[in-house]
Tab-separated table of N, CA, C and O in Angstrom:
chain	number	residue	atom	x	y	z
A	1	UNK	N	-54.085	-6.437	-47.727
A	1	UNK	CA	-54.493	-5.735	-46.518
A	1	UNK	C	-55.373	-4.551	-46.912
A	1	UNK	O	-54.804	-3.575	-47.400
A	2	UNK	N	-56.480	-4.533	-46.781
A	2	UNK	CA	-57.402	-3.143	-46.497
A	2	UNK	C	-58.310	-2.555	-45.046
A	2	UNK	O	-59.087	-2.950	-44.177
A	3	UNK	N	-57.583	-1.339	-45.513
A	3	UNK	CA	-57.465	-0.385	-44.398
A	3	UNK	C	-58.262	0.521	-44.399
A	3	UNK	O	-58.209	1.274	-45.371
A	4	UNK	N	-59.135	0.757	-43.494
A	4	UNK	CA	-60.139	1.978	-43.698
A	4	UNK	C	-59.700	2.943	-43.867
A	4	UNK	O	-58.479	3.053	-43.748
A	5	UNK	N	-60.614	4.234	-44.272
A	5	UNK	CA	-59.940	5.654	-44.350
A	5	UNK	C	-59.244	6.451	-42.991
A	5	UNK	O	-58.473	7.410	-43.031
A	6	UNK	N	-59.836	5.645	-41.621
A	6	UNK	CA	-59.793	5.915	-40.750
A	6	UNK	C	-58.086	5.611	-40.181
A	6	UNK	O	-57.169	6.358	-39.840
A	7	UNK	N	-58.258	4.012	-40.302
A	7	UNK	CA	-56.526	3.701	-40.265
A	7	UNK	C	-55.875	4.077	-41.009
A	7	UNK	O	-54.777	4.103	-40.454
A	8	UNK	N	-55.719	4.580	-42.418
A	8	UNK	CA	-54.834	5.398	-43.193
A	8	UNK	C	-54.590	6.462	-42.659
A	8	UNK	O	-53.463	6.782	-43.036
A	9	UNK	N	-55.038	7.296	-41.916
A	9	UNK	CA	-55.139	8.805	-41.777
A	9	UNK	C	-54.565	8.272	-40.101
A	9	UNK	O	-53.972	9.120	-39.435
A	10	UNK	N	-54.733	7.169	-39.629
A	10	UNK	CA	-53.870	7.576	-38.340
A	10	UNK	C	-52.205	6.841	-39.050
A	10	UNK	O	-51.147	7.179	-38.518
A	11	UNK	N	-52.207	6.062	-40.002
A	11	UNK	CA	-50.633	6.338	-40.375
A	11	UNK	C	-49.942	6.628	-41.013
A	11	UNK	O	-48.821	6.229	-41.328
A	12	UNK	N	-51.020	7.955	-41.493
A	12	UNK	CA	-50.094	9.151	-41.961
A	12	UNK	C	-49.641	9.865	-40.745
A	12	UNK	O	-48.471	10.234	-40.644
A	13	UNK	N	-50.659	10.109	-39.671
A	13	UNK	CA	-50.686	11.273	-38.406
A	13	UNK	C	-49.033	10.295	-38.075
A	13	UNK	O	-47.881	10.726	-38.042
A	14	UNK	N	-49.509	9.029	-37.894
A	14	UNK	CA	-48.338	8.213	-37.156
A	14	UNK	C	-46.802	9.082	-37.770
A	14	UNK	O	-46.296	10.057	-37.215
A	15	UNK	N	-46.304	8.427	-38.996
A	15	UNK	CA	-45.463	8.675	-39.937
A	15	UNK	C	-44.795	10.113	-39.812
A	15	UNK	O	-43.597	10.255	-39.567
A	16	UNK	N	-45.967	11.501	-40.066
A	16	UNK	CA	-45.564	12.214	-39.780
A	16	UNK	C	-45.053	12.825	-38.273
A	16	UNK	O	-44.210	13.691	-38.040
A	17	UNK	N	-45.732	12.186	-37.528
A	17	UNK	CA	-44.904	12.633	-36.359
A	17	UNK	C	-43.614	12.043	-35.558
A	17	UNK	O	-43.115	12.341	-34.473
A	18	UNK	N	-43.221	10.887	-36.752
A	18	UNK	CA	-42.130	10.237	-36.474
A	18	UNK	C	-41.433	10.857	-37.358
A	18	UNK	O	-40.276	10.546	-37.075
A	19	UNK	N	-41.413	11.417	-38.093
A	19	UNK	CA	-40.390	12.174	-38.756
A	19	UNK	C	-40.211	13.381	-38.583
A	19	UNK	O	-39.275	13.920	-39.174
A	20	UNK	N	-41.261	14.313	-37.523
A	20	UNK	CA	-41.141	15.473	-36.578
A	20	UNK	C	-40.557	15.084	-35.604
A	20	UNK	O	-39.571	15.756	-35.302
A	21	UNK	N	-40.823	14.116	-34.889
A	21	UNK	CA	-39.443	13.683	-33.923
A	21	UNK	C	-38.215	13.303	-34.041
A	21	UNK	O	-37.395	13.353	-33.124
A	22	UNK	N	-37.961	12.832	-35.350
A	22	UNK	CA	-36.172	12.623	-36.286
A	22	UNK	C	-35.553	14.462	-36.544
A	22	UNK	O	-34.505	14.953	-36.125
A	23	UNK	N	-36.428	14.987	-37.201
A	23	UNK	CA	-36.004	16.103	-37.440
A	23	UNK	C	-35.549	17.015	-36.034
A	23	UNK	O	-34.502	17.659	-35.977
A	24	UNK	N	-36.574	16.924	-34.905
A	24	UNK	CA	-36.511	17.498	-33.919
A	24	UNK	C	-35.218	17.500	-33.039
A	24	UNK	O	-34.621	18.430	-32.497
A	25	UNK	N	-34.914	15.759	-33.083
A	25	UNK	CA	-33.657	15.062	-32.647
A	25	UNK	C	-32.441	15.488	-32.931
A	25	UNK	O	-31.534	15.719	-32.131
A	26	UNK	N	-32.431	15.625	-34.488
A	26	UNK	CA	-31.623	15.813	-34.976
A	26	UNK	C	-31.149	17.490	-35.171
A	26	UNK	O	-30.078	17.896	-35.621
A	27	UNK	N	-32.226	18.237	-34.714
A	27	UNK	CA	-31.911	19.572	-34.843
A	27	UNK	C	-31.859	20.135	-36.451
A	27	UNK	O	-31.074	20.902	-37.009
A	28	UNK	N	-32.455	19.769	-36.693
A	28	UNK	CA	-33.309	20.338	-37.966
A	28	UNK	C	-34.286	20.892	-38.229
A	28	UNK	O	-35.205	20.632	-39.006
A	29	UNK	N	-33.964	22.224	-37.117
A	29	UNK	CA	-35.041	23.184	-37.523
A	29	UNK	C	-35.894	23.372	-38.769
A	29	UNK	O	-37.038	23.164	-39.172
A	30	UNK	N	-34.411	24.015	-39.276
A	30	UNK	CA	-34.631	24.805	-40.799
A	30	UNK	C	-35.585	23.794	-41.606
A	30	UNK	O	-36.563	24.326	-42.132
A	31	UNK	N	-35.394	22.047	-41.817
A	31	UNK	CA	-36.357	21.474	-42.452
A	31	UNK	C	-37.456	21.513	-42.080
A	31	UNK	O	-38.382	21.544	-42.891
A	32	UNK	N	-37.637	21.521	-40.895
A	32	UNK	CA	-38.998	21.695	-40.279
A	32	UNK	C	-40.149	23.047	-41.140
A	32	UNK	O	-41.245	23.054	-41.702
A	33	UNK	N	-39.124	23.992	-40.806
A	33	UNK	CA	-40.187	25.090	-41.805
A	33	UNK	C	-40.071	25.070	-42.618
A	33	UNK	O	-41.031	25.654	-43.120
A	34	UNK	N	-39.118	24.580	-43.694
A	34	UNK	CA	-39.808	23.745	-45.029
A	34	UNK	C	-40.891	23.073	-45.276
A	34	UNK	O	-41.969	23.360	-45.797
A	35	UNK	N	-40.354	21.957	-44.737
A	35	UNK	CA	-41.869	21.083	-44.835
A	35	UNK	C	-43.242	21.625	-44.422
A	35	UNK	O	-44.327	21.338	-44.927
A	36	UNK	N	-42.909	22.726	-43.089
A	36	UNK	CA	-44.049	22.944	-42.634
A	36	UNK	C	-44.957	24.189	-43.917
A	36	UNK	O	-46.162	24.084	-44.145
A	37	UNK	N	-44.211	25.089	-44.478
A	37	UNK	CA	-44.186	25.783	-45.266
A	37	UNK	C	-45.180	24.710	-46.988
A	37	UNK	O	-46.184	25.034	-47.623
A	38	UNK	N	-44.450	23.741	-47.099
A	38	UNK	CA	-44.700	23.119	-48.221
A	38	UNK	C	-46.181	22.688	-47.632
A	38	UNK	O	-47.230	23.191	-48.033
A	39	UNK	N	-46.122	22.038	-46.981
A	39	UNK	CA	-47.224	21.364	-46.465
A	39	UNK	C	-48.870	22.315	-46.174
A	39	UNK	O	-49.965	21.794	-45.960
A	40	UNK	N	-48.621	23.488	-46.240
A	40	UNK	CA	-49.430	24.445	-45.767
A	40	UNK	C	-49.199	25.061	-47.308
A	40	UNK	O	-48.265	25.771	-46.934
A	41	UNK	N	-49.266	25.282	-48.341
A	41	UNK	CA	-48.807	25.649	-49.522
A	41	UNK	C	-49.700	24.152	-50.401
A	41	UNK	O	-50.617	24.424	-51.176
A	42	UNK	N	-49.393	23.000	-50.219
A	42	UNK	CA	-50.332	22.006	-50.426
A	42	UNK	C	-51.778	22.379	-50.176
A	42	UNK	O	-52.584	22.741	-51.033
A	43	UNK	N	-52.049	22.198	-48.514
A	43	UNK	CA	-53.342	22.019	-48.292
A	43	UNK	C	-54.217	23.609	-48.505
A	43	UNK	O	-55.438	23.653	-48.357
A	44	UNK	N	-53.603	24.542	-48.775
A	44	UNK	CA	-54.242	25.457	-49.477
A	44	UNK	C	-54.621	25.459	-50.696
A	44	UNK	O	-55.539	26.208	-51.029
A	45	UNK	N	-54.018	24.650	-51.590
A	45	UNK	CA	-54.158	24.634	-53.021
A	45	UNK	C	-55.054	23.622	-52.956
A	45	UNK	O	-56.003	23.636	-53.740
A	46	UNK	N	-54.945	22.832	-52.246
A	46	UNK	CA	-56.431	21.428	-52.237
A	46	UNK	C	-57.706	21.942	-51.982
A	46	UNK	O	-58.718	21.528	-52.547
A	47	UNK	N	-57.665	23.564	-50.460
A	47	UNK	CA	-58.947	23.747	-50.729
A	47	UNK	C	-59.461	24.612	-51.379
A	47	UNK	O	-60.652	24.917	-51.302
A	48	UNK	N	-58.382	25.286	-52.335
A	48	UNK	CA	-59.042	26.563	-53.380
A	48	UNK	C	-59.185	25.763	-54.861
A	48	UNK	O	-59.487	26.522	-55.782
A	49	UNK	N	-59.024	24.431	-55.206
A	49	UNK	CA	-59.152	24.167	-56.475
A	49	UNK	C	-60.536	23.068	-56.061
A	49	UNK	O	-60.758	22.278	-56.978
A	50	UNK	N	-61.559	22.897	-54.727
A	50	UNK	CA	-61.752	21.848	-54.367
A	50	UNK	C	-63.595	23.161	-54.956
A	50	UNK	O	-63.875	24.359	-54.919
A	51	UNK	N	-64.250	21.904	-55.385
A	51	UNK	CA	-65.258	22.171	-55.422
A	51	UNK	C	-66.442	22.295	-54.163
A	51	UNK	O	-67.300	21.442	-53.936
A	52	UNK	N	-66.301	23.265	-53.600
A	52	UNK	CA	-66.954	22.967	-52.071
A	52	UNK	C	-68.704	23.684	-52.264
A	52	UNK	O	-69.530	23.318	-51.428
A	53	UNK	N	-69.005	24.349	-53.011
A	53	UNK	CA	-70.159	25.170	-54.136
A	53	UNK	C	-71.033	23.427	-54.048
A	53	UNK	O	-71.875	23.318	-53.157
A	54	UNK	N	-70.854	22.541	-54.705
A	54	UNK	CA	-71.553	21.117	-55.045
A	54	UNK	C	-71.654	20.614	-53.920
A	54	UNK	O	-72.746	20.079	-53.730
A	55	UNK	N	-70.607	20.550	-52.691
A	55	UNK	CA	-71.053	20.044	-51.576
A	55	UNK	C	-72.177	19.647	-50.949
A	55	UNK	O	-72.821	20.529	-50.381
A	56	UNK	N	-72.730	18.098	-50.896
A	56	UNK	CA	-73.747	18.266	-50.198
A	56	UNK	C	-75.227	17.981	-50.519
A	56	UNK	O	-76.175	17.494	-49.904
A	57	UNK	N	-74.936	18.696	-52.226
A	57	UNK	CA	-76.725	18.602	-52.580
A	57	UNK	C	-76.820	17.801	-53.607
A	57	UNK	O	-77.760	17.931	-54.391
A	58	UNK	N	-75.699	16.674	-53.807
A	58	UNK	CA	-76.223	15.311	-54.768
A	58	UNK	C	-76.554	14.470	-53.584
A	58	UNK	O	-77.095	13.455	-54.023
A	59	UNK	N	-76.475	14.420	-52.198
A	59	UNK	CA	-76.996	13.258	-51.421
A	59	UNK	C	-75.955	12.333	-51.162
A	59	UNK	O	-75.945	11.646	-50.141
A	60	UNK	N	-75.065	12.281	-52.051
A	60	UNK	CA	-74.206	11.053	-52.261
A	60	UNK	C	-73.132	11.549	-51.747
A	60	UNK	O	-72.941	12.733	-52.027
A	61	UNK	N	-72.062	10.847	-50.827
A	61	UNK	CA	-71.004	10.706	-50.312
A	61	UNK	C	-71.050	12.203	-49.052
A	61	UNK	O	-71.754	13.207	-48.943
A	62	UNK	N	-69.838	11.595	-48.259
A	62	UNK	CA	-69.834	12.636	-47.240
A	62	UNK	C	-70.268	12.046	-45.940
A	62	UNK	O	-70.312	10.817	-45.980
A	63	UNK	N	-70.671	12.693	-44.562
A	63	UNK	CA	-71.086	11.928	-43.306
A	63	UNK	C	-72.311	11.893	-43.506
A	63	UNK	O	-72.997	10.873	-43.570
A	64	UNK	N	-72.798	13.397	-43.659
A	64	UNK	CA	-74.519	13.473	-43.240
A	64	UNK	C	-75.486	12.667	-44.174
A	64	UNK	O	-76.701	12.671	-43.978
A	65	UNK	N	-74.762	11.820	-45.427
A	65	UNK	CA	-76.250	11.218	-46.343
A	65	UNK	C	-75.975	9.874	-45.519
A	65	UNK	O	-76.953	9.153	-45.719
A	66	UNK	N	-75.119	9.270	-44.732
A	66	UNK	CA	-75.005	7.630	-44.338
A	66	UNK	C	-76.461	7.963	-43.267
A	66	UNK	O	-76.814	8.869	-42.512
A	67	UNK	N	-77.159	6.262	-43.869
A	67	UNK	CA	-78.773	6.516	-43.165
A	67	UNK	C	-78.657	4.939	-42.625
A	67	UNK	O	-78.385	4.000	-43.374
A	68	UNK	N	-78.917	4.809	-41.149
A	68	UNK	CA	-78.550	3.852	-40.811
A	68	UNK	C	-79.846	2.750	-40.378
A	68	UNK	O	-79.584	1.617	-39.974
């Protein structure tokens, strides 16, 4: 089975919000701001180690070089 980047990313969105609704259910706050904590502790470290300086000016990859 291959899945675009597009359907991956809706079942992660999916996934995670089925397990925000288990936690919710279940009254599990406290994990909630864990995860939410971890998760925000992640995507900060993805965009301070991420080369965003190169962005752009090899042409290659990204939205704006697809020429249709």
């Amino acid at each position: 089975m291959n899945l675009s980047r597009r359907n991956v990313a809706l079942l992660w969105f999916l996934a995670a919000a089925i397990v925000i609704g288990i936690l919710v259910k279940l009254e599990q706050i406290a994990l909630l701001y864990v995860f939410a904590t971890v998760g925000l502790v992640i995507l900060l470290l993805i965009v301070a180690f991420s080369d965003l300086e190169n962005v752009g000016k090899g042409g290659e990859g990204g939205f704006a070089s697809k020429k249709e």
